[in-house]
Coordinates of C-alpha atoms and ligand atoms in Angstrom, one line a residue:
X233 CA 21.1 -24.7 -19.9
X234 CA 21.8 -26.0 -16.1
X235 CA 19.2 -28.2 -14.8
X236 CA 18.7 -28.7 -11.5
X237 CA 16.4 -29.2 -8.6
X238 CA 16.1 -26.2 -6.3
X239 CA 17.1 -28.2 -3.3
X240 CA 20.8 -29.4 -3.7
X241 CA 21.0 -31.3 -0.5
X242 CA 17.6 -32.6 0.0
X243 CA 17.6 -34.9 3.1
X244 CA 13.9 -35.5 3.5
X245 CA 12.8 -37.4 0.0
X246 CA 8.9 -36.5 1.6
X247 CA 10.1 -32.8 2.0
X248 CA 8.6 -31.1 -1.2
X249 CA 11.2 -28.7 -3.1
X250 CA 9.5 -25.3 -2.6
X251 CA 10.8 -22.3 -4.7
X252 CA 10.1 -19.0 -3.3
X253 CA 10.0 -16.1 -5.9
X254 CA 10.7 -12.7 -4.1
X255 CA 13.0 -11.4 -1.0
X256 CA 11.0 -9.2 0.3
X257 CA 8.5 -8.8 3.2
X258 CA 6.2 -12.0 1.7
X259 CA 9.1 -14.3 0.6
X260 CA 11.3 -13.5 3.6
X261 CA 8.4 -14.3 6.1
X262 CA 7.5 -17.3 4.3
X263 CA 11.1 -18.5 4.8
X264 CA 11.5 -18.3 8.4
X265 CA 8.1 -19.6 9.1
X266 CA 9.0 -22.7 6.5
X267 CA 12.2 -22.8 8.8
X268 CA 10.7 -22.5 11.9
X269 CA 8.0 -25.6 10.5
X270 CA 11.4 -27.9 9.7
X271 CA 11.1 -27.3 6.2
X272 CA 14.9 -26.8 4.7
X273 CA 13.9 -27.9 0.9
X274 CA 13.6 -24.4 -0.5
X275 CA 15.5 -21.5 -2.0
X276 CA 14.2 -17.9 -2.4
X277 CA 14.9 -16.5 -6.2
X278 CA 15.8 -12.8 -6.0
X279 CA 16.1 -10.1 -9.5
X280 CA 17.9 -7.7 -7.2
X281 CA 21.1 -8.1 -5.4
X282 CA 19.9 -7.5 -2.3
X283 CA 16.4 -8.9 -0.3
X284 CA 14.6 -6.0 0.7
X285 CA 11.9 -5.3 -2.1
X286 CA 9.5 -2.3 -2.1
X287 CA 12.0 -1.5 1.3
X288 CA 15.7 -1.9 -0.5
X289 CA 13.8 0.1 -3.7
X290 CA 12.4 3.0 -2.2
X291 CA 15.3 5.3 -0.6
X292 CA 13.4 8.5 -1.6
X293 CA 13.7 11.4 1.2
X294 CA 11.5 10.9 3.8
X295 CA 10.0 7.4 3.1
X296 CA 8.9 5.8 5.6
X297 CA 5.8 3.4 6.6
X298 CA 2.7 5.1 7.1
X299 CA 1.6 1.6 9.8
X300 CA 3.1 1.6 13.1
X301 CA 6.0 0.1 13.3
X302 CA 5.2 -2.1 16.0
X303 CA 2.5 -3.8 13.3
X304 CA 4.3 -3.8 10.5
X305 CA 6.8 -6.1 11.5
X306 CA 6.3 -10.3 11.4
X307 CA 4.6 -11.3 14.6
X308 CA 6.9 -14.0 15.0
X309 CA 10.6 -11.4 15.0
X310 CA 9.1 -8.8 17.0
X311 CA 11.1 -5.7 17.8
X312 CA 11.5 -3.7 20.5
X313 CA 14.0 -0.6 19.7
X314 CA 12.5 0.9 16.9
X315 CA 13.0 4.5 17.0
X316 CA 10.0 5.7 16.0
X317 CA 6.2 5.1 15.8
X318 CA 6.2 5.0 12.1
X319 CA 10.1 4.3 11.2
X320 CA 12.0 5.4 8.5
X321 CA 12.7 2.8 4.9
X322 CA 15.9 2.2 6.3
X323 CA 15.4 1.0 9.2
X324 CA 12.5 -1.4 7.9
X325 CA 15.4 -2.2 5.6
X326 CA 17.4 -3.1 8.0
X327 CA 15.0 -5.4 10.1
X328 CA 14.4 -7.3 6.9
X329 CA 17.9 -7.5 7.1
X330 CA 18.3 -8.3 10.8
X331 CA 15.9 -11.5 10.1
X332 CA 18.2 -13.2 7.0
X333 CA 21.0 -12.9 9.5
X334 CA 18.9 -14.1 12.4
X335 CA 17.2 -16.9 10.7
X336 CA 20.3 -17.9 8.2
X337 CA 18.2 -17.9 5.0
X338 CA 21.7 -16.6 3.2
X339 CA 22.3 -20.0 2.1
X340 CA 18.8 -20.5 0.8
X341 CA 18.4 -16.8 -1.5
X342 CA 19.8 -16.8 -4.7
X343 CA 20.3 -13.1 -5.8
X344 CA 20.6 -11.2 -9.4
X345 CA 18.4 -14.4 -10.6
X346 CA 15.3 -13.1 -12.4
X347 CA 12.9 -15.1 -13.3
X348 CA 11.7 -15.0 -16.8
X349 CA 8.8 -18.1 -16.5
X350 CA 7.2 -20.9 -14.8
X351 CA 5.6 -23.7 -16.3
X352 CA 3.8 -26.4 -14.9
X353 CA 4.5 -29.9 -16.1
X354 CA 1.1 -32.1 -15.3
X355 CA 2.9 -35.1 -16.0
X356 CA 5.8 -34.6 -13.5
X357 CA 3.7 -32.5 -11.2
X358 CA 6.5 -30.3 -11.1
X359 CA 7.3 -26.7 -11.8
X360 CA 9.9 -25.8 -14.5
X361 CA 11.4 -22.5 -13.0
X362 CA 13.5 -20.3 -16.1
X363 CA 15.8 -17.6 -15.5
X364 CA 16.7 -15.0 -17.5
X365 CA 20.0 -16.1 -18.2
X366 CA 18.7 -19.4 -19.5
X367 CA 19.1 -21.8 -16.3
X368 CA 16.0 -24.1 -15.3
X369 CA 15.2 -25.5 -12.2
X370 CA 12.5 -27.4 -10.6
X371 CA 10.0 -27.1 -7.8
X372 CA 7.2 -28.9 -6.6
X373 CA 5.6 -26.1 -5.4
X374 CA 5.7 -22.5 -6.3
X375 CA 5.4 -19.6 -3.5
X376 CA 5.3 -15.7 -5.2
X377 CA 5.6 -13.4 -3.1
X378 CA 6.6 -10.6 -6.1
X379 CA 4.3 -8.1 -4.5
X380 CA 2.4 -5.6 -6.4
X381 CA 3.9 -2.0 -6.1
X382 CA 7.5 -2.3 -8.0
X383 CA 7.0 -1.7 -11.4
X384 CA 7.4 2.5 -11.5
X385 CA 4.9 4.1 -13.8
X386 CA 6.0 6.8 -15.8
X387 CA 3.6 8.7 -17.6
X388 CA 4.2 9.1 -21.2
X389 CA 3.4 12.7 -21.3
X390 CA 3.9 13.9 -24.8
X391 CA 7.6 15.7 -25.4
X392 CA 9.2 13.9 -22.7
X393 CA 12.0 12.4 -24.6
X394 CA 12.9 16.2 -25.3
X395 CA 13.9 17.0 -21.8
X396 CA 17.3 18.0 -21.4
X397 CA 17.3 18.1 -17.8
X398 CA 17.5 15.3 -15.2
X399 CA 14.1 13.0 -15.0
X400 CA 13.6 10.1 -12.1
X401 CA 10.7 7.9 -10.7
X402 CA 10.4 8.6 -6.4
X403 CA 11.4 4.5 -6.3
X404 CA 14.4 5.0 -8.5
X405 CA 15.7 8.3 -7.1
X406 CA 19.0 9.6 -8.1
X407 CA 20.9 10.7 -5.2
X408 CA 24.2 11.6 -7.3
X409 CA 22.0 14.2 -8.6
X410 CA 21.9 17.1 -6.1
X411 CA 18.6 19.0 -5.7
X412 CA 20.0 22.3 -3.8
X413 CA 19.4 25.3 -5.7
X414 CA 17.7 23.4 -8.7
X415 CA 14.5 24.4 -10.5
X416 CA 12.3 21.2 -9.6
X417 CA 9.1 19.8 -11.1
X418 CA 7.3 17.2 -9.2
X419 CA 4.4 15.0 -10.5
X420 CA 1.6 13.3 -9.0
X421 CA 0.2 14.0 -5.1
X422 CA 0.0 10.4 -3.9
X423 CA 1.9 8.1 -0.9
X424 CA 5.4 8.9 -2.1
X425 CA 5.1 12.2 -3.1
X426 CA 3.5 13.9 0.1
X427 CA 6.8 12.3 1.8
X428 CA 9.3 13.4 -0.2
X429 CA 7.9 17.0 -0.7
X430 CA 8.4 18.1 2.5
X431 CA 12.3 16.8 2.5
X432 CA 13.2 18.6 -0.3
X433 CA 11.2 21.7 -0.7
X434 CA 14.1 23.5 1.3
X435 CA 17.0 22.6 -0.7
X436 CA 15.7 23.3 -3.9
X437 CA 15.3 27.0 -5.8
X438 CA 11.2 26.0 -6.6
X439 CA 9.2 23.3 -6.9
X440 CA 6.1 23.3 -8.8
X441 CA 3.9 20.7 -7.6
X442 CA 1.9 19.1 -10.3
X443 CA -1.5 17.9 -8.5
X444 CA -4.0 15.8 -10.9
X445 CA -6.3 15.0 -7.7
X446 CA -6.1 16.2 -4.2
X447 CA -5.5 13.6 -1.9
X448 CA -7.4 13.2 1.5
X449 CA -5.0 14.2 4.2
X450 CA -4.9 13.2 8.1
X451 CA -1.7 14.2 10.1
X452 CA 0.8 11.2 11.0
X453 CA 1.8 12.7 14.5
X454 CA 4.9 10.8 14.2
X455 CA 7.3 11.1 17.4
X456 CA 10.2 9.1 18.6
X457 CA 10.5 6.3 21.0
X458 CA 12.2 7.6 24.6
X459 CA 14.9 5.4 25.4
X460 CA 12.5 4.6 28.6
X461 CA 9.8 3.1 26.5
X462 CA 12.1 0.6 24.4
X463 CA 13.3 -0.1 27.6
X464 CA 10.1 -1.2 28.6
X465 CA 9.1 -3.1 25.9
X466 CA 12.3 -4.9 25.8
X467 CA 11.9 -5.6 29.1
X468 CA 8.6 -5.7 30.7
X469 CA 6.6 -9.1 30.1
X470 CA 3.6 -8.3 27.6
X471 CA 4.0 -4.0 27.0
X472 CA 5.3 -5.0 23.9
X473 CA 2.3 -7.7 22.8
X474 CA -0.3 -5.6 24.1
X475 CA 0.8 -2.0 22.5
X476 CA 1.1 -4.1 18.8
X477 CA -2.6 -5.8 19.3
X478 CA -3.6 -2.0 20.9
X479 CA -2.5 -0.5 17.6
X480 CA -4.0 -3.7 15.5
X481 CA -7.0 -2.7 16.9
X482 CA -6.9 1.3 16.3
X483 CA -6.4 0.5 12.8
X484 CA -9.3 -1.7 12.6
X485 CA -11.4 0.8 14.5
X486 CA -10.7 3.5 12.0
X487 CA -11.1 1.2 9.4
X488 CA -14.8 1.5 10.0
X489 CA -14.8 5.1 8.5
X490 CA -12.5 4.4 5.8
X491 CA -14.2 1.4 4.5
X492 CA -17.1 3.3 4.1
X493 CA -19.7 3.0 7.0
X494 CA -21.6 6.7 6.6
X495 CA -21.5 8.0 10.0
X496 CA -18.0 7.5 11.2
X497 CA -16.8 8.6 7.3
X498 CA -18.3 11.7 7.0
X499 CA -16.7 12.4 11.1
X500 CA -13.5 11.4 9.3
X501 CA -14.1 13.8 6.3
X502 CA -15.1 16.4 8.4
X503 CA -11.8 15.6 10.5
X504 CA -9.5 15.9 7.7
X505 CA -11.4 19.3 6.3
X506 CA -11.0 20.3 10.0
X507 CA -7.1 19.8 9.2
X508 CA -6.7 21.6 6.3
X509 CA -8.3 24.4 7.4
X510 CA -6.0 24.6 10.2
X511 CA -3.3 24.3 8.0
X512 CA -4.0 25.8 5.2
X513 CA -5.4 29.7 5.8
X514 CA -5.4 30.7 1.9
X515 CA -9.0 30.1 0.7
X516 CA -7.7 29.9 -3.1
X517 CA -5.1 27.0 -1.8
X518 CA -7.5 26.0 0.3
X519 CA -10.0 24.5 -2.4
X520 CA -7.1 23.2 -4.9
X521 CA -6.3 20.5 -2.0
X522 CA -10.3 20.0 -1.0
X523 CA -11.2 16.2 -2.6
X524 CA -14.6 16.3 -4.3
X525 CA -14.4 12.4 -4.1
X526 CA -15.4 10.1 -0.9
X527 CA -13.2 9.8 2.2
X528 CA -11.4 6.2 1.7
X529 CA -12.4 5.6 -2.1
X530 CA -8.5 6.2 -2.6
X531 CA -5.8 5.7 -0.2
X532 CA -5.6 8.5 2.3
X533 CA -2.5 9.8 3.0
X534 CA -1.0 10.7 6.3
X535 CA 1.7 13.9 6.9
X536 CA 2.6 16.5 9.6
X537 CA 5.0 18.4 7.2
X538 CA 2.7 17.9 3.4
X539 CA 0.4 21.3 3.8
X540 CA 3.6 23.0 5.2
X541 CA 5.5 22.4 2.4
X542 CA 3.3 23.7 -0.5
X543 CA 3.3 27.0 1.6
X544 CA 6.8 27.7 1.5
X545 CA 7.8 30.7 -0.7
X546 CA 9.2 28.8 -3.3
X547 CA 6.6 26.4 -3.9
X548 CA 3.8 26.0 -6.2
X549 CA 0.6 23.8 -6.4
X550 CA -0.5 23.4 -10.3
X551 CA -3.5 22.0 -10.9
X552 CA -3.8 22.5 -14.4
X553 CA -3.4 19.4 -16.3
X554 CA -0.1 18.7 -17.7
X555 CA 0.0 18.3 -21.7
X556 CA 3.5 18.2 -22.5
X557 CA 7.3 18.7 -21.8
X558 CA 9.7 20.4 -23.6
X559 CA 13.1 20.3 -23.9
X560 CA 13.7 22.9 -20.5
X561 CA 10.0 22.5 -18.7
X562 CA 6.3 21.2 -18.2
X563 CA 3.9 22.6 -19.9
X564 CA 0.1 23.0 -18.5
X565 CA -3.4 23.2 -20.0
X566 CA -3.6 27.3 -19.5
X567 CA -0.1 27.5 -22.3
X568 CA 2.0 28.5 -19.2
X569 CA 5.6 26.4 -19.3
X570 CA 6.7 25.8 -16.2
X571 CA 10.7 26.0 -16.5
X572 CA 12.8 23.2 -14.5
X573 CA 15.9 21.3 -14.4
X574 CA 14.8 18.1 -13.0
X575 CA 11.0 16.0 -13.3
X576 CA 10.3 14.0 -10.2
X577 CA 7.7 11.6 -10.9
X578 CA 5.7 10.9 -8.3
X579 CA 3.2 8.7 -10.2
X580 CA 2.6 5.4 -8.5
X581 CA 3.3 1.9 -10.0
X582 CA 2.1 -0.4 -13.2
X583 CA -0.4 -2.6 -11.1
X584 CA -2.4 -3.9 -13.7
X585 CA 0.6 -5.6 -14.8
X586 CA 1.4 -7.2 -11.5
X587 CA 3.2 -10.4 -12.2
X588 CA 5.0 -9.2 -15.4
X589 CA 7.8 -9.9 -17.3
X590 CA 7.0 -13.1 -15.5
X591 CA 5.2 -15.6 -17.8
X592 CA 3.7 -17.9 -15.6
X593 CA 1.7 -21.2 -16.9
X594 CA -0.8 -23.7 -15.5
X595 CA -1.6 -27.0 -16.2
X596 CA -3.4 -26.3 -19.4
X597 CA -0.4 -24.2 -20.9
X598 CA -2.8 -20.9 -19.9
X599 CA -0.6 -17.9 -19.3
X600 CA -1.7 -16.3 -15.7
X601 CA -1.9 -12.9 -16.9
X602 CA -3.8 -13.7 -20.2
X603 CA -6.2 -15.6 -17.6
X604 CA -6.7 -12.8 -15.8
X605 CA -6.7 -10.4 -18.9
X606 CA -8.0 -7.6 -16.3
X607 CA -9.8 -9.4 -14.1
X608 CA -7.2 -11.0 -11.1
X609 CA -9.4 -13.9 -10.3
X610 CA -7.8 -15.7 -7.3
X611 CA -9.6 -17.7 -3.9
X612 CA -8.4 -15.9 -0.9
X613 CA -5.7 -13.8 -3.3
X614 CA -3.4 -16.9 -2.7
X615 CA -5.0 -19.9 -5.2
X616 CA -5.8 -19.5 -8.7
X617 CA -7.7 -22.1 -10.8
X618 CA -5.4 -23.8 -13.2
X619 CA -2.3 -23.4 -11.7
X620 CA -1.6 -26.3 -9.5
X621 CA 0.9 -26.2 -6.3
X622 CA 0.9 -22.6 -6.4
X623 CA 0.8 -20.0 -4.1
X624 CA 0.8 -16.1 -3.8
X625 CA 1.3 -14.0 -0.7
X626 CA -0.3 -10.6 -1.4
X627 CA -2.0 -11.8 -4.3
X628 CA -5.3 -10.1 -5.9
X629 CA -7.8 -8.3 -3.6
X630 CA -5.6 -8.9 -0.5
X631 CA -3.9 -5.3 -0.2
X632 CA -5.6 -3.0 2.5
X633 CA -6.0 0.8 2.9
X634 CA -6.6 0.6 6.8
X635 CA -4.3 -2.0 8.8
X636 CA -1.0 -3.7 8.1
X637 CA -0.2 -5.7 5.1
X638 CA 2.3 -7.8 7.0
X639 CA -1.0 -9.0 9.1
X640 CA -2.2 -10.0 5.5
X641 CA 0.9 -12.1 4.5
X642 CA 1.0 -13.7 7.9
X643 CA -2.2 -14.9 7.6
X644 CA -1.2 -16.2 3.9
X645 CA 2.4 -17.7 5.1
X646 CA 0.1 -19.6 7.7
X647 CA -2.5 -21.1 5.1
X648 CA 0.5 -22.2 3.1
X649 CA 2.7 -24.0 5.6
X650 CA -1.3 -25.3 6.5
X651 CA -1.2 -26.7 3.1
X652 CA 1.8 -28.3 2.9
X653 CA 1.1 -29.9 6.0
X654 CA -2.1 -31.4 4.9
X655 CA -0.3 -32.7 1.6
X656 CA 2.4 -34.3 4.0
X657 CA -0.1 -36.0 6.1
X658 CA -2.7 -36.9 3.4
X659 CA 0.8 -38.3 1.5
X660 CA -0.7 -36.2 -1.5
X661 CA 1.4 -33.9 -4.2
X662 CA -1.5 -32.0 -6.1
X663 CA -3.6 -29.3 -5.1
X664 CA -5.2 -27.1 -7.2
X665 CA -8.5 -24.6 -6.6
X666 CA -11.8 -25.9 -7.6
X667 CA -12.9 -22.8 -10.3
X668 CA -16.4 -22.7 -8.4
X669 CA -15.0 -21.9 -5.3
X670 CA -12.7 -18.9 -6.7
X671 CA -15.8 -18.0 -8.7
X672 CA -18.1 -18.0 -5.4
X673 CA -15.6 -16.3 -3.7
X674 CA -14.3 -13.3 -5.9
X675 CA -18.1 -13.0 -6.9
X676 CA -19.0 -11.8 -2.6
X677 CA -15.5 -10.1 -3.1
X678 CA -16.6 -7.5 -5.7
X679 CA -20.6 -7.3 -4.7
X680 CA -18.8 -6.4 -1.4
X681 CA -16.4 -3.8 -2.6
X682 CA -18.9 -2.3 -5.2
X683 CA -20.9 -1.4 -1.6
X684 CA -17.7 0.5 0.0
X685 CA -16.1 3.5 0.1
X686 CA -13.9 1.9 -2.7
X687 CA -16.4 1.8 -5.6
X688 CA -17.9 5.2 -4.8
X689 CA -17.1 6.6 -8.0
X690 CA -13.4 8.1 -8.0
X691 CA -10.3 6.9 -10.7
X692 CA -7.5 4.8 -8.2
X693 CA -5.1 2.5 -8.8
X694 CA -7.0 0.0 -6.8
X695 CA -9.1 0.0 -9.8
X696 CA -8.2 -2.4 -12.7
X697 CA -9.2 -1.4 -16.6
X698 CA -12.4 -3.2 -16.5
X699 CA -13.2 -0.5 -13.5
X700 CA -13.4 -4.1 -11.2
X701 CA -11.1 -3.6 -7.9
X702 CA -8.6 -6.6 -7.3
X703 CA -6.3 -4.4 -4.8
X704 CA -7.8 -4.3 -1.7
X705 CA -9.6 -6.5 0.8
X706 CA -13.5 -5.8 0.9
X707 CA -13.6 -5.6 4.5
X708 CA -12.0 -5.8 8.0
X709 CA -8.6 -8.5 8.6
X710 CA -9.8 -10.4 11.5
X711 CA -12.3 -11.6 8.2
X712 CA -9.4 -12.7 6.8
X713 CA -7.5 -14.2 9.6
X714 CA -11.1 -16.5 9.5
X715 CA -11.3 -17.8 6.4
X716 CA -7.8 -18.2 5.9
X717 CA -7.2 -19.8 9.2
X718 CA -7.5 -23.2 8.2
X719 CA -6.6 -25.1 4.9
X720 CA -9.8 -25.6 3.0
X721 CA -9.3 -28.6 1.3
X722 CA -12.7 -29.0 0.5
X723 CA -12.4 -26.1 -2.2
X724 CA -9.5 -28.3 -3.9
X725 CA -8.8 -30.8 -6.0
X726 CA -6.3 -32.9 -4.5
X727 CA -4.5 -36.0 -5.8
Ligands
NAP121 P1 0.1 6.8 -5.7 O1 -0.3 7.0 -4.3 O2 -0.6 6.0 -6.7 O3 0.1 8.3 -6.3 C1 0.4 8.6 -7.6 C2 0.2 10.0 -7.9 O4 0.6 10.3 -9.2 C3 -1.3 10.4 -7.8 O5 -1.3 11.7 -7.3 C4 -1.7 10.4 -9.2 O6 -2.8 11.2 -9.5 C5 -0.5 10.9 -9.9 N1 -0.4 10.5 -11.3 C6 -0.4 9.3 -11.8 N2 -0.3 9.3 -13.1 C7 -0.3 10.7 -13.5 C8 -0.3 11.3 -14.7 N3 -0.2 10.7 -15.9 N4 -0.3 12.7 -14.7 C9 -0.4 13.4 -13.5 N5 -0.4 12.8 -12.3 C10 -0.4 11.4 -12.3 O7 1.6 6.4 -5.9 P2 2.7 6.3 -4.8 O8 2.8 7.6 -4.1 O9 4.0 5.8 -5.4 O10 2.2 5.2 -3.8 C11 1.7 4.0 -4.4 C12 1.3 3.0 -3.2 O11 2.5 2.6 -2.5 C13 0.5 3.7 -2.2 O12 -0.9 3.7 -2.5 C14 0.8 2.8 -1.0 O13 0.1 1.6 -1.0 C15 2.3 2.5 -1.2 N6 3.1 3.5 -0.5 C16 3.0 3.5 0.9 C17 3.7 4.5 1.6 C18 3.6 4.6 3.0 O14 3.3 3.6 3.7 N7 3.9 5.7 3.5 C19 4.6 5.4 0.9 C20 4.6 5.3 -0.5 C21 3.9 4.3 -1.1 P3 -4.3 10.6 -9.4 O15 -4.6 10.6 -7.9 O16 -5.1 11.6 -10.2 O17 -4.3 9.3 -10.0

């Protein structure tokens, strides 16, 4: 077993060795922003062989971001050429990308290393960091940014094992296996599934389209950048600024319907009920992809192609539940088998289980996810009681249904490099939450979400088994950007 200390050539014995677990948007922002703060004592632990995450996973037909590009993009690497309002996987891929190469983290990202635990050591206030393939090295402080949505979920829909045909998860998708002419079955109506739909419902012979829930719908309007427009926000002093805080802003403003305030979400139900009915002339149709649940209780989706697509000659929306699969289809509820060559599943990802196969344990030997044994107790999703000099970007209750995510982590990235400056100045090592403050705080989190659109009664992932919601921030960002703008050391206990 090698032991080591993540930093091989540390220079600055006050720098603390930080390990970073997680290449994607989170770990990668964290690392220019520890650059950019003269931090060089850290190294970034990847599984995959590539950085990326959710954006070097998901390569299904049509993904693409349903935030403006402009917003979802770090605030500090702003970009001026993207080609479209909401752009493509693969070209967020590539900007992730773009900003290893610009920022030269290469050296600091160790790839194909997957991290089995983490174990804090009170008595050398460090962190013991395992791989699985049995090296160990240390870290005085501990930065996951793991993120919650790569862990596909397949159902285990009885018979499935009996399929002789070709099965694949949306964020695994088999691109050797050619879909023209085939027989397809597609499962689940969510994010992924309303983009990839519309990409493939013309190459294939049929596609039955296995809807559990309708999803609320509002078209994307996507359109490409002129070459005029880059131009001027490449070029002209504060377009660029002002269009990302303009659409910042949108988001926030249409975050008052979706969070739940009754006026401006019933005009928002009404709008999307205004769309389908535009869309969709067949009354029959029509009422199969009509949500009896609230407006913003689950993520809405946004498409200009979705309704198009289930209208096409060769398509078919199933609502029926599903209750098994043989060996050469899907069969429903009504005894009708619906014969196919290939399962898409569409199904969304294992979020209870968000920081697993990792075992990760505090100070008292406490295992993080038995802690949280359905209930993702953190303060400000980025401190968790118990588990000293650790960090998460993107943590519980931290995920939003309105604005950008990247908005969220850069607030987090911030409070972090906030922390370790505090530590550096205050020549102290240990921080870890006081469990009244997380307590106080999750407490306001849930009486607040309970109030929303969120915990108006419908089944989401958002929603843990203990029916509590740990996804999603109760609330607007600039809330956020508040309380997480300085480090509250007063909710620590710091030695
Ligand atoms: P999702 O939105 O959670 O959708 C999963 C779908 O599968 C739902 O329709 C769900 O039905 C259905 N489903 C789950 N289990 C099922 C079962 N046992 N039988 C039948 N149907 C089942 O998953 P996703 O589309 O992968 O997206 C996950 C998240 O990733 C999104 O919420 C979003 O945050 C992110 N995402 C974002 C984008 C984007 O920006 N455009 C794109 C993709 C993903 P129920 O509704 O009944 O549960």
């Amino acid at each position: 077993m090698k032991k080591t200390n993540v930093a091989e050539n540390r220079t600055d014995k006050l720098e603390p060795c930080l390990a970073i677990i997680g290449a994607g948007f989170s770990g990668i922002g964290m690392a220019i922003r520890l650059k950019q703060s003269g931090y060089r004592n850290f190294t970034i632990f990847e599984r995959s062989d590539n950085v990326g995450g959710t954006w070097r996973d998901n390569t299904y037909p049509g993904c693409a971001c349903d935030v403006a590009s402009h917003l979802y993009s770090f605030s500090f690497e702003k970009k001026s050429d993207w080609t479209k309002v909401f752009s493509d996987a693969s070209e967020i891929y590539q900007y992730l990308l773009s900003c290893v190469e610009k920022y030269q983290l290469e050296n600091h990202i160790k790839l194909n290393t997957t991290v089995s635990d983490m174990r804090f050591d009170s008595s050398a206030n460090q962190w013991a960091i395992s791989t699985v393939s049995n090296e160990t090295f240390h870290a005085d402080m501990i930065i996951n940014g793991t993120g919650p949505l790569n862990k596909p979920n397949i159902p285990n829909i009885p018979g499935i094992e009996n399929f002789t045909g070709k099965i694949f998860h949306s964020s695994q998708w088999d691109h050797e296996h050619q879909l023209d002419g085939r027989n397809v079955a597609c499962i689940g109506t969510g994010a992924s599934a309303i983009q990839f739909i519309p990409e493939i419902v013309n190459k294939v012979r049929s596609l039955k389209v296995f809807q559990r829930t309708p999803t609320w719908l509002v078209p994307r309007l996507n359109r490409n950048y002129s070459s005029l427009t880059k131009w001027v926000f490449k070029n002209v002093p504060g377009v660029r600024n002002f269009y990302r805080l303009f659409i910042y802003w949108r988001n926030e403003y249409y975050g008052i319907a979706i969070i739940g305030y009754p006026f401006f979400n019933n005009l928002l139900q009404k709008a999307s009920k205004l769309y389908l009915r535009t869309k969709v002339k067949d009354p029959e149709l029509r009422k199969k992809l009509t949500p009896n649940y609230q407006i913003g209780c689950k993520r809405i989706n946004i498409s200009d192609d979705y309704y198009e697509s289930l209208q096409r000659p060769n398509s078919d929306l199933i609502t029926e539940p599903i209750i098994s699969i043989t060996s050469t289809g899907v069969t429903s509820a009504d005894g009708e088998t619906h014969e196919c060559d290939t399962i898409i599943f569409g199904t969304g990802f294992v979020t209870t289980k968000y920081l697993q196969p990792m075992k990760i344990y505090g100070s008292k030997g406490k295992e993080l996810t038995e802690q949280w044994a359905g209930s993702a107790e953190s303060y400000l999703g980025i401190s968790v009681a118990g588990f000293p000099n650790y960090f998460l970007l993107l943590g519980p209750n931290t995920g939003l249904g309105h604005n950008s995510v990247v908005f969220m982590i850069e607030a987090q990235i911030e409070y972090v490099i906030k922390a370790l400056s505090y530590l550096k100045e205050a020549k102290k090592s240990f921080i870890d939450v006081k469990l009244e403050r997380q307590e106080t705080f999750c407490d306001s989190t849930q009486n607040k979400l309970e109030k929303f659109s969120w915990g108006s009664g419908c089944d989401s992932w958002y929603l843990s088994e203990n029916g509590k919601n740990y996804s999603i921030w109760p609330g607007f960002t600039p809330s956020y950007w508040w309380k997480t703008r300085k480090f509250d050391v007063a909710s620590y206990h710091v030695s």
